[in-house]
mmCIF file of C-alpha atoms in Angstrom:
data_model
loop_
_atom_site.group_PDB
_atom_site.id
_atom_site.type_symbol
_atom_site.label_atom_id
_atom_site.label_comp_id
_atom_site.label_asym_id
_atom_site.label_seq_id
_atom_site.Cartn_x
_atom_site.Cartn_y
_atom_site.Cartn_z
ATOM 1 C CA MET A 1199 126.446 -44.569 27.923
ATOM 2 C CA CYS A 1200 125.305 -46.638 24.971
ATOM 3 C CA CYS A 1201 121.751 -47.144 23.989
ATOM 4 C CA ASN A 1202 121.721 -50.637 25.573
ATOM 5 C CA ASP A 1203 122.460 -49.095 28.963
ATOM 6 C CA PHE A 1204 119.416 -46.690 28.911
ATOM 7 C CA ARG A 1205 117.002 -47.196 31.766
ATOM 8 C CA PRO A 1206 113.917 -45.017 32.416
ATOM 9 C CA THR A 1207 113.598 -43.336 35.817
ATOM 10 C CA PHE A 1208 110.289 -43.782 37.633
ATOM 11 C CA LEU A 1209 108.922 -41.830 40.574
ATOM 12 C CA PRO A 1210 108.124 -43.879 43.646
ATOM 13 C CA LEU A 1211 104.442 -44.853 43.817
ATOM 14 C CA PRO A 1212 103.527 -42.409 46.616
ATOM 15 C CA GLU A 1213 104.931 -39.512 44.598
ATOM 16 C CA ILE A 1214 103.025 -40.618 41.460
ATOM 17 C CA ASP A 1215 99.791 -40.667 43.450
ATOM 18 C CA PHE A 1216 100.507 -37.146 44.714
ATOM 19 C CA VAL A 1217 101.188 -35.767 41.211
ATOM 20 C CA ILE A 1218 98.039 -37.362 39.793
ATOM 21 C CA ALA A 1219 95.963 -36.037 42.665
ATOM 22 C CA ARG A 1220 97.479 -32.578 42.215
ATOM 23 C CA LEU A 1221 96.751 -32.555 38.486
ATOM 24 C CA PHE A 1222 93.170 -33.729 39.138
ATOM 25 C CA TYR A 1223 92.686 -30.988 41.743
ATOM 26 C CA LEU A 1224 93.992 -28.291 39.415
ATOM 27 C CA LEU A 1225 91.813 -29.544 36.592
ATOM 28 C CA MET A 1226 88.675 -29.625 38.722
ATOM 29 C CA PHE A 1227 89.448 -26.270 40.311
ATOM 30 C CA GLY A 1228 89.816 -24.802 36.834
ATOM 31 C CA ILE A 1229 86.491 -26.267 35.717
ATOM 32 C CA ILE A 1230 84.716 -25.045 38.837
ATOM 33 C CA THR A 1231 86.286 -21.617 38.547
ATOM 34 C CA PHE A 1232 85.268 -21.404 34.878
ATOM 35 C CA GLN A 1233 81.714 -22.446 35.698
ATOM 36 C CA ALA A 1234 81.507 -19.941 38.542
ATOM 37 C CA ALA A 1235 82.839 -17.176 36.296
ATOM 38 C CA ALA A 1236 80.371 -18.098 33.568
ATOM 39 C CA ALA A 1237 77.497 -18.133 36.043
ATOM 40 C CA PHE A 1238 78.556 -14.775 37.449
ATOM 41 C CA ALA A 1239 78.872 -13.316 33.972
ATOM 42 C CA SER A 1240 75.371 -14.521 33.020
ATOM 43 C CA LYS A 1241 73.721 -13.179 36.171
ATOM 44 C CA PRO A 1242 71.959 -9.894 35.359
ATOM 45 C CA GLU A 1243 72.580 -6.730 37.304
ATOM 46 C CA ALA A 1244 69.970 -5.518 39.739
ATOM 47 C CA PHE A 1245 66.944 -3.917 38.105
ATOM 48 C CA VAL A 1246 66.318 -0.382 39.307
ATOM 49 C CA VAL A 1247 62.888 1.265 39.279
ATOM 50 C CA GLY A 1248 62.115 4.352 41.308
ATOM 51 C CA ASN A 1249 64.417 4.183 44.306
ATOM 52 C CA ASN A 1250 64.235 0.397 44.424
ATOM 53 C CA SER A 1251 66.932 -2.091 43.416
ATOM 54 C CA ILE A 1252 65.726 -5.624 42.629
ATOM 55 C CA GLU A 1253 68.217 -8.490 42.503
ATOM 56 C CA ALA A 1254 68.151 -11.270 39.921
ATOM 57 C CA GLY A 1255 65.623 -14.047 40.514
ATOM 58 C CA ILE A 1256 63.461 -11.915 42.809
ATOM 59 C CA ARG A 1257 59.829 -10.731 42.844
ATOM 60 C CA SER A 1258 59.225 -7.291 44.308
ATOM 61 C CA ASP A 1259 55.871 -5.603 45.029
ATOM 62 C CA LEU A 1260 56.301 -1.844 45.085
ATOM 63 C CA GLN A 1261 54.486 1.474 45.122
ATOM 64 C CA LEU A 1262 55.748 4.298 42.941
ATOM 65 C CA ILE A 1263 54.854 7.475 44.786
ATOM 66 C CA VAL A 1264 53.282 10.323 42.828
ATOM 67 C CA PRO A 1265 54.048 13.373 44.996
ATOM 68 C CA ALA A 1266 51.417 15.823 46.146
ATOM 69 C CA SER A 1267 51.192 19.335 44.787
ATOM 70 C CA ASP A 1268 50.048 22.453 46.607
ATOM 71 C CA GLU A 1269 46.407 21.727 45.788
ATOM 72 C CA GLU A 1270 46.265 17.991 45.031
ATOM 73 C CA PRO A 1271 47.040 14.966 47.211
ATOM 74 C CA GLU A 1272 49.757 12.391 46.831
ATOM 75 C CA THR A 1273 48.871 9.115 45.137
ATOM 76 C CA PHE A 1274 50.746 5.984 44.110
ATOM 77 C CA ILE A 1275 51.099 3.391 41.342
ATOM 78 C CA PRO A 1276 51.211 -0.252 42.537
ATOM 79 C CA ILE A 1277 53.578 -2.418 40.500
ATOM 80 C CA THR A 1278 55.051 -5.905 40.679
ATOM 81 C CA VAL A 1279 58.479 -6.555 39.164
ATOM 82 C CA PHE A 1280 59.813 -10.021 38.343
ATOM 83 C CA HIS A 1281 63.547 -9.739 37.675
ATOM 84 C CA GLY A 1282 64.723 -12.956 36.065
ATOM 85 C CA ALA A 1283 67.671 -15.091 37.078
ATOM 86 C CA LYS A 1284 69.148 -14.655 33.592
ATOM 87 C CA PRO A 1285 69.551 -11.610 31.353
ATOM 88 C CA GLY A 1286 66.902 -10.823 28.772
ATOM 89 C CA PRO A 1287 64.420 -8.197 27.554
ATOM 90 C CA VAL A 1288 62.073 -6.136 29.706
ATOM 91 C CA LEU A 1289 58.322 -6.446 29.117
ATOM 92 C CA ALA A 1290 56.028 -3.833 30.669
ATOM 93 C CA THR A 1291 52.279 -4.475 30.971
ATOM 94 C CA ILE A 1292 50.109 -1.587 32.112
ATOM 95 C CA SER A 1293 46.505 -1.945 33.275
ATOM 96 C CA GLY A 1294 44.061 0.458 34.889
ATOM 97 C CA VAL A 1295 44.810 3.602 32.894
ATOM 98 C CA HIS A 1296 41.026 4.022 33.043
ATOM 99 C CA GLY A 1297 39.555 3.260 36.438
ATOM 100 C CA TYR A 1298 36.425 1.433 35.282
ATOM 101 C CA GLU A 1299 38.246 -1.126 33.097
ATOM 102 C CA PHE A 1300 38.212 -4.050 35.477
ATOM 103 C CA ALA A 1301 39.177 -7.101 33.385
ATOM 104 C CA PRO A 1302 42.801 -5.940 32.844
ATOM 105 C CA ILE A 1303 43.177 -5.034 36.537
ATOM 106 C CA ILE A 1304 41.927 -8.446 37.670
ATOM 107 C CA ALA A 1305 44.144 -10.110 35.046
ATOM 108 C CA ALA A 1306 47.205 -8.252 36.376
ATOM 109 C CA ASP A 1307 46.471 -9.525 39.871
ATOM 110 C CA ARG A 1308 46.094 -13.092 38.621
ATOM 111 C CA LEU A 1309 49.150 -12.990 36.379
ATOM 112 C CA ALA A 1310 51.343 -11.900 39.280
ATOM 113 C CA GLY A 1311 50.562 -15.181 41.041
ATOM 114 C CA ARG A 1312 51.681 -17.316 38.112
ATOM 115 C CA ILE A 1313 55.228 -16.076 37.444
ATOM 116 C CA ASP A 1314 58.452 -17.573 38.807
ATOM 117 C CA PRO A 1315 61.372 -15.162 38.385
ATOM 118 C CA THR A 1316 63.939 -17.940 38.906
ATOM 119 C CA GLN A 1317 62.792 -19.416 35.570
ATOM 120 C CA MET A 1318 62.963 -16.127 33.678
ATOM 121 C CA SER A 1319 65.490 -14.693 31.243
ATOM 122 C CA GLY A 1320 64.578 -11.026 31.448
ATOM 123 C CA THR A 1321 62.210 -8.853 33.431
ATOM 124 C CA LEU A 1322 58.447 -8.407 33.656
ATOM 125 C CA ILE A 1323 56.930 -5.198 35.037
ATOM 126 C CA ILE A 1324 53.241 -5.421 35.885
ATOM 127 C CA VAL A 1325 51.555 -2.085 36.519
ATOM 128 C CA ARG A 1326 48.507 -3.300 38.402
ATOM 129 C CA VAL A 1327 46.484 -0.061 38.451
ATOM 130 C CA ALA A 1328 47.927 2.957 36.693
ATOM 131 C CA ASN A 1329 45.212 5.360 37.826
ATOM 132 C CA ILE A 1330 44.385 4.686 41.480
ATOM 133 C CA PRO A 1331 42.251 7.857 41.961
ATOM 134 C CA ALA A 1332 39.997 6.889 39.026
ATOM 135 C CA PHE A 1333 39.838 3.233 40.129
ATOM 136 C CA GLU A 1334 38.939 3.988 43.734
ATOM 137 C CA GLY A 1335 36.531 6.686 42.564
ATOM 138 C CA ARG A 1336 34.887 4.228 40.116
ATOM 139 C CA SER A 1337 35.330 6.885 37.462
ATOM 140 C CA PRO A 1338 35.267 5.999 33.764
ATOM 141 C CA PHE A 1339 37.634 7.882 31.452
ATOM 142 C CA VAL A 1340 38.899 10.636 33.785
ATOM 143 C CA ASN A 1341 40.689 11.110 37.087
ATOM 144 C CA PRO A 1342 38.123 12.725 39.423
ATOM 145 C CA VAL A 1343 40.844 14.776 41.131
ATOM 146 C CA ASP A 1344 41.590 16.962 38.101
ATOM 147 C CA ASP A 1345 38.998 15.734 35.547
ATOM 148 C CA LYS A 1346 41.705 14.721 33.048
ATOM 149 C CA ASN A 1347 42.010 11.590 30.915
ATOM 150 C CA LEU A 1348 45.308 9.845 31.711
ATOM 151 C CA ASN A 1349 45.264 8.306 28.249
ATOM 152 C CA ARG A 1350 45.527 11.770 26.704
ATOM 153 C CA SER A 1351 48.163 13.145 29.092
ATOM 154 C CA PHE A 1352 51.508 11.594 28.113
ATOM 155 C CA PRO A 1353 54.412 12.121 28.517
ATOM 156 C CA GLY A 1354 53.107 14.053 31.489
ATOM 157 C CA SER A 1355 54.799 16.630 33.651
ATOM 158 C CA GLU A 1356 56.543 16.446 37.007
ATOM 159 C CA LYS A 1357 55.034 19.852 37.845
ATOM 160 C CA GLY A 1358 51.585 19.275 36.305
ATOM 161 C CA THR A 1359 48.239 18.239 37.720
ATOM 162 C CA GLN A 1360 47.852 14.854 39.387
ATOM 163 C CA THR A 1361 47.023 13.050 36.124
ATOM 164 C CA GLU A 1362 50.031 14.626 34.420
ATOM 165 C CA ARG A 1363 52.257 13.610 37.338
ATOM 166 C CA ILE A 1364 51.010 10.017 37.057
ATOM 167 C CA ALA A 1365 51.799 10.072 33.331
ATOM 168 C CA ASP A 1366 55.258 11.451 34.080
ATOM 169 C CA ILE A 1367 56.077 8.630 36.515
ATOM 170 C CA LEU A 1368 54.810 5.983 34.090
ATOM 171 C CA SER A 1369 56.828 7.531 31.252
ATOM 172 C CA ARG A 1370 60.106 7.792 33.173
ATOM 173 C CA GLU A 1371 60.004 4.784 35.466
ATOM 174 C CA ILE A 1372 58.148 2.163 33.421
ATOM 175 C CA ILE A 1373 58.031 2.857 29.690
ATOM 176 C CA ALA A 1374 61.582 4.217 29.484
ATOM 177 C CA ARG A 1375 62.915 0.999 31.076
ATOM 178 C CA ALA A 1376 60.977 -1.393 28.821
ATOM 179 C CA ASP A 1377 61.910 -3.158 25.592
ATOM 180 C CA PHE A 1378 58.277 -3.941 24.793
ATOM 181 C CA LEU A 1379 55.022 -2.355 25.970
ATOM 182 C CA MET A 1380 51.554 -3.893 26.361
ATOM 183 C CA ASP A 1381 48.893 -1.247 27.000
ATOM 184 C CA ILE A 1382 45.914 -3.288 28.271
ATOM 185 C CA HIS A 1383 42.340 -1.947 28.262
ATOM 186 C CA SER A 1384 38.701 -2.988 28.102
ATOM 187 C CA GLY A 1385 35.409 -1.310 27.243
ATOM 188 C CA ASP A 1386 34.718 1.383 29.827
ATOM 189 C CA GLY A 1387 31.501 2.248 31.662
ATOM 190 C CA ALA A 1388 28.969 2.655 28.830
ATOM 191 C CA GLU A 1389 30.939 1.149 25.950
ATOM 192 C CA PHE A 1390 30.455 -1.935 23.830
ATOM 193 C CA LEU A 1391 33.638 -3.460 22.456
ATOM 194 C CA GLU A 1392 34.732 -6.465 20.425
ATOM 195 C CA ALA A 1393 38.153 -7.841 21.356
ATOM 196 C CA PHE A 1394 41.031 -6.564 19.247
ATOM 197 C CA VAL A 1395 44.740 -5.837 19.433
ATOM 198 C CA GLY A 1396 46.182 -2.637 18.006
ATOM 199 C CA VAL A 1397 49.683 -2.851 16.533
ATOM 200 C CA TYR A 1398 51.803 0.219 15.859
ATOM 201 C CA GLY A 1399 53.452 0.349 12.441
ATOM 202 C CA GLY A 1400 54.653 2.959 9.983
ATOM 203 C CA PRO A 1401 57.959 4.841 9.774
ATOM 204 C CA LEU A 1402 57.864 6.203 13.333
ATOM 205 C CA SER A 1403 57.167 2.855 14.996
ATOM 206 C CA THR A 1404 59.640 0.183 16.115
ATOM 207 C CA ASP A 1405 59.756 -3.489 15.030
ATOM 208 C CA PHE A 1406 56.259 -3.887 13.646
ATOM 209 C CA ASN A 1407 56.901 -7.556 12.836
ATOM 210 C CA LEU A 1408 57.652 -8.404 16.476
ATOM 211 C CA ALA A 1409 54.649 -6.379 17.632
ATOM 212 C CA LEU A 1410 52.424 -8.231 15.148
ATOM 213 C CA LYS A 1411 53.726 -11.579 16.388
ATOM 214 C CA MET A 1412 52.982 -10.560 19.978
ATOM 215 C CA ALA A 1413 49.504 -9.372 18.961
ATOM 216 C CA LYS A 1414 48.702 -12.695 17.309
ATOM 217 C CA GLY A 1415 49.752 -14.431 20.539
ATOM 218 C CA PHE A 1416 46.542 -13.152 22.173
ATOM 219 C CA GLY A 1417 44.365 -15.059 19.722
ATOM 220 C CA PHE A 1418 41.818 -12.224 19.457
ATOM 221 C CA PRO A 1419 39.598 -12.125 16.350
ATOM 222 C CA ASN A 1420 40.626 -8.629 15.230
ATOM 223 C CA ILE A 1421 43.960 -6.863 14.691
ATOM 224 C CA VAL A 1422 44.273 -3.191 13.779
ATOM 225 C CA ARG A 1423 47.452 -1.643 12.421
ATOM 226 C CA TYR A 1424 47.899 1.986 13.409
ATOM 227 C CA SER A 1425 50.461 3.528 11.065
ATOM 228 C CA MET A 1426 52.502 6.239 12.734
ATOM 229 C CA ASN A 1427 53.490 8.326 9.718
ATOM 230 C CA THR A 1428 53.919 11.799 11.227
ATOM 231 C CA GLN A 1429 55.106 13.207 14.524
ATOM 232 C CA GLU A 1430 51.782 14.995 14.844
ATOM 233 C CA GLN A 1431 50.040 11.593 14.996
ATOM 234 C CA VAL A 1432 52.311 10.525 17.824
ATOM 235 C CA ASP A 1433 51.992 13.759 19.785
ATOM 236 C CA ARG A 1434 48.305 14.708 19.412
ATOM 237 C CA ARG A 1435 46.581 14.097 22.768
ATOM 238 C CA ARG A 1436 49.281 11.497 23.355
ATOM 239 C CA SER A 1437 48.048 8.181 24.737
ATOM 240 C CA LEU A 1438 50.016 5.609 26.694
ATOM 241 C CA ASN A 1439 50.554 3.472 23.584
ATOM 242 C CA ARG A 1440 51.829 6.433 21.592
ATOM 243 C CA GLN A 1441 54.216 7.190 24.441
ATOM 244 C CA GLY A 1442 55.614 3.713 23.797
ATOM 245 C CA VAL A 1443 55.992 4.601 20.117
ATOM 246 C CA ALA A 1444 57.670 7.905 21.013
ATOM 247 C CA THR A 1445 60.071 6.075 23.343
ATOM 248 C CA GLY A 1446 61.128 3.811 20.486
ATOM 249 C CA ILE A 1447 59.863 0.452 21.710
ATOM 250 C CA PRO A 1448 57.463 -1.946 19.951
ATOM 251 C CA THR A 1449 53.989 -1.485 21.391
ATOM 252 C CA ILE A 1450 50.580 -3.138 21.280
ATOM 253 C CA LEU A 1451 47.165 -2.022 22.513
ATOM 254 C CA VAL A 1452 45.107 -4.872 24.002
ATOM 255 C CA GLU A 1453 41.312 -4.389 24.222
ATOM 256 C CA ILE A 1454 38.844 -6.969 25.552
ATOM 257 C CA GLY A 1455 35.634 -6.810 27.581
ATOM 258 C CA GLN A 1456 32.934 -4.167 27.630
ATOM 259 C CA ASN A 1457 30.832 -2.018 29.922
ATOM 260 C CA GLY A 1458 33.015 -2.625 32.998
ATOM 261 C CA SER A 1459 33.222 -6.383 32.359
ATOM 262 C CA ARG A 1460 34.659 -8.721 34.971
ATOM 263 C CA GLU A 1461 33.964 -11.866 32.945
ATOM 264 C CA GLU A 1462 36.292 -14.788 33.559
ATOM 265 C CA LYS A 1463 36.802 -15.426 29.846
ATOM 266 C CA HIS A 1464 38.114 -11.897 29.360
ATOM 267 C CA VAL A 1465 40.457 -12.075 32.351
ATOM 268 C CA ASP A 1466 41.758 -15.478 31.259
ATOM 269 C CA ALA A 1467 42.335 -14.263 27.683
ATOM 270 C CA ILE A 1468 44.533 -11.413 28.926
ATOM 271 C CA VAL A 1469 46.569 -13.674 31.212
ATOM 272 C CA LYS A 1470 47.163 -16.243 28.457
ATOM 273 C CA GLY A 1471 48.078 -13.526 25.974
ATOM 274 C CA VAL A 1472 50.710 -12.027 28.273
ATOM 275 C CA GLU A 1473 52.120 -15.477 29.057
ATOM 276 C CA ASN A 1474 52.345 -16.226 25.340
ATOM 277 C CA GLY A 1475 54.123 -12.907 24.877
ATOM 278 C CA LEU A 1476 56.674 -13.857 27.552
ATOM 279 C CA GLY A 1477 57.381 -16.997 25.515
ATOM 280 C CA ILE A 1478 57.678 -15.109 22.220
ATOM 281 C CA LEU A 1479 60.189 -12.692 23.775
ATOM 282 C CA GLY A 1480 62.167 -15.583 25.271
ATOM 283 C CA ILE A 1481 61.589 -14.376 28.820
ATOM 284 C CA MET A 1482 59.841 -17.598 29.796
ATOM 285 C CA PRO A 1483 60.577 -21.099 28.462
ATOM 286 C CA ARG A 1484 57.232 -21.649 26.765
ATOM 287 C CA SER A 1485 55.705 -21.545 23.309
ATOM 288 C CA PRO A 1486 52.338 -19.968 22.486
ATOM 289 C CA HIS A 1487 49.530 -22.505 22.657
ATOM 290 C CA ASP A 1488 45.754 -22.641 22.139
ATOM 291 C CA VAL A 1489 45.908 -19.541 19.938
ATOM 292 C CA PRO A 1490 42.956 -19.150 17.531
ATOM 293 C CA PRO A 1491 43.763 -17.570 14.156
ATOM 294 C CA VAL A 1492 43.022 -13.908 13.467
ATOM 295 C CA GLN A 1493 39.704 -13.472 11.682
ATOM 296 C CA ARG A 1494 39.903 -9.852 10.513
ATOM 297 C CA LEU A 1495 42.682 -7.363 9.770
ATOM 298 C CA PHE A 1496 42.197 -3.601 9.696
ATOM 299 C CA GLU A 1497 44.302 -0.697 8.488
ATOM 300 C CA GLY A 1498 43.425 1.975 11.004
ATOM 301 C CA THR A 1499 39.975 3.102 12.107
ATOM 302 C CA LYS A 1500 37.388 5.746 11.315
ATOM 303 C CA GLY A 1501 35.390 7.389 14.058
ATOM 304 C CA VAL A 1502 31.932 8.969 14.094
ATOM 305 C CA SER A 1503 31.375 11.836 16.549
ATOM 306 C CA SER A 1504 28.311 13.662 17.791
ATOM 307 C CA SER A 1505 27.595 17.299 17.051
ATOM 308 C CA HIS A 1506 25.056 17.676 19.859
ATOM 309 C CA SER A 1507 24.681 16.849 23.537
ATOM 310 C CA GLY A 1508 21.693 14.948 24.832
ATOM 311 C CA LEU A 1509 20.438 11.357 24.675
ATOM 312 C CA PHE A 1510 22.033 8.959 22.184
ATOM 313 C CA PHE A 1511 20.047 5.993 20.899
ATOM 314 C CA PRO A 1512 22.225 3.578 18.909
ATOM 315 C CA ALA A 1513 20.593 1.667 16.064
ATOM 316 C CA LYS A 1514 22.611 -1.396 17.137
ATOM 317 C CA THR A 1515 25.469 -2.210 19.482
ATOM 318 C CA GLY A 1516 28.150 -4.871 19.380
ATOM 319 C CA GLY A 1517 30.900 -5.800 16.948
ATOM 320 C CA ARG A 1518 29.519 -6.112 13.428
ATOM 321 C CA PHE A 1519 29.964 -5.129 9.802
ATOM 322 C CA VAL A 1520 28.506 -1.752 8.874
ATOM 323 C CA TRP A 1521 28.023 -0.212 5.459
ATOM 324 C CA LYS A 1522 28.513 3.318 4.176
ATOM 325 C CA GLY A 1523 25.344 5.315 4.801
ATOM 326 C CA GLU A 1524 24.023 2.891 7.440
ATOM 327 C CA LEU A 1525 22.266 4.581 10.369
ATOM 328 C CA ILE A 1526 24.458 4.429 13.487
ATOM 329 C CA GLY A 1527 22.057 6.153 15.842
ATOM 330 C CA THR A 1528 20.099 9.276 16.695
ATOM 331 C CA ILE A 1529 20.463 12.026 19.270
ATOM 332 C CA ARG A 1530 17.579 13.748 21.051
ATOM 333 C CA ASP A 1531 17.940 16.933 23.045
ATOM 334 C CA TYR A 1532 16.691 17.293 26.590
ATOM 335 C CA ALA A 1533 13.239 18.310 25.331
ATOM 336 C CA GLY A 1534 12.919 15.033 23.402
ATOM 337 C CA LYS A 1535 13.461 16.581 19.958
ATOM 338 C CA GLU A 1536 15.592 14.616 17.492
ATOM 339 C CA VAL A 1537 18.545 16.855 16.685
ATOM 340 C CA GLU A 1538 20.918 14.547 14.838
ATOM 341 C CA GLN A 1539 21.158 11.327 12.873
ATOM 342 C CA LEU A 1540 24.575 9.689 12.558
ATOM 343 C CA PHE A 1541 25.590 7.499 9.611
ATOM 344 C CA SER A 1542 28.577 5.294 8.826
ATOM 345 C CA PRO A 1543 31.055 7.103 6.556
ATOM 346 C CA ILE A 1544 32.590 3.847 5.254
ATOM 347 C CA ASP A 1545 32.132 0.141 4.750
ATOM 348 C CA GLY A 1546 33.868 -1.428 7.730
ATOM 349 C CA TYR A 1547 33.547 -3.232 11.033
ATOM 350 C CA ALA A 1548 32.245 -1.667 14.258
ATOM 351 C CA LEU A 1549 34.902 -2.392 16.893
ATOM 352 C CA TYR A 1550 33.631 -0.268 19.786
ATOM 353 C CA GLY A 1551 31.284 2.556 20.656
ATOM 354 C CA ILE A 1552 28.965 3.950 23.291
ATOM 355 C CA LYS A 1553 25.631 2.415 24.257
ATOM 356 C CA GLY A 1554 24.202 5.720 25.477
ATOM 357 C CA PRO A 1555 22.094 7.361 26.488
ATOM 358 C CA PRO A 1556 24.441 10.143 27.719
ATOM 359 C CA VAL A 1557 26.337 11.902 24.952
ATOM 360 C CA ARG A 1558 28.205 15.192 24.803
ATOM 361 C CA ARG A 1559 28.987 17.251 21.757
ATOM 362 C CA GLY A 1560 32.234 15.954 20.281
ATOM 363 C CA ASP A 1561 31.988 12.464 21.819
ATOM 364 C CA GLY A 1562 32.938 9.564 19.613
ATOM 365 C CA VAL A 1563 29.910 7.297 19.360
ATOM 366 C CA ILE A 1564 31.432 4.515 17.251
ATOM 367 C CA THR A 1565 34.859 3.476 15.941
ATOM 368 C CA ILE A 1566 34.945 1.485 12.704
ATOM 369 C CA GLY A 1567 37.871 -0.656 11.565
ATOM 370 C CA VAL A 1568 38.965 -0.192 7.940
ATOM 371 C CA PRO A 1569 39.298 -3.695 6.434
ATOM 372 C CA THR A 1570 42.485 -4.785 4.684
ATOM 373 C CA ASP A 1571 43.632 -8.040 3.118
ATOM 374 C CA GLY A 1572 46.996 -8.133 4.910
ATOM 375 C CA TYR A 1573 50.039 -6.272 6.182
#
């Protein structure tokens, strides 16, 4: 056949329509299958805490049971978990380590009503009240069941007293599952306090720069860097925040409110700070906003403690600059005799302290931030 005799062969029109339709179907099926596979791959696994499994995009309100011992009753830790629809980091916020610190507890309750897990890339754990026995007993500082300070009891013990068992549950079920920890407090029963955020730095801490960024997201006037240079610093009367350091996650200490405050401005400041932190971590699609600049930076703190029990009369209360040798306050015994005068050991800034009058030998009466120009 010569080239002049060549004729192309065409399929009948019905068959062409079928082939085109088939190709279109295969193409669309492939796209849909790819999208479904991608969506499946991006969906996080269930988040497990205690004996509870929480699916992606779900809010779950739970109680972590702290078992009874032979002599002490069972208690529980109420938590709310928001497990996002997409993978991401885990932020743990813990309030109510001390039972008389109400602003963080109220803030936790309010925050839980403002989060939508379907919009999240990651997980938020809200510990609403870490120390239920102290909260229900209206007890500052200690758990009335065993007279121990939860914030000096970490990592706790599964076989210990009730406070130690609470610390153990928090250590294993909350802190160990987190990528970032916010330890949220306020001034307790007889304390004055000026708002500050403590940031953990030094060779034994993790990602100080991220922690500092999260701290600035609260917009508080004061930031304190606590340098963790030795294991003894981390372990001595280990607090919740130092348990975060020991676990290897960046950690901040949030302090606002005083003397059992329930003030709206303090509650709102905590809620906004946590929401800004969710944006910084990329858990929520938001950027920090309405954040005032930091006014003062401190490199650690210096405390002043009493050497006598009795009645403490502070010279002044409230956040303020103090100078080396300035009178902090006096202590009288129970016969009215002045037994001690306390003076500032440094030039610095009074961040918190007790208003009195009760004081026991060894109590810290004031904590002074050590000023620094920067980190």
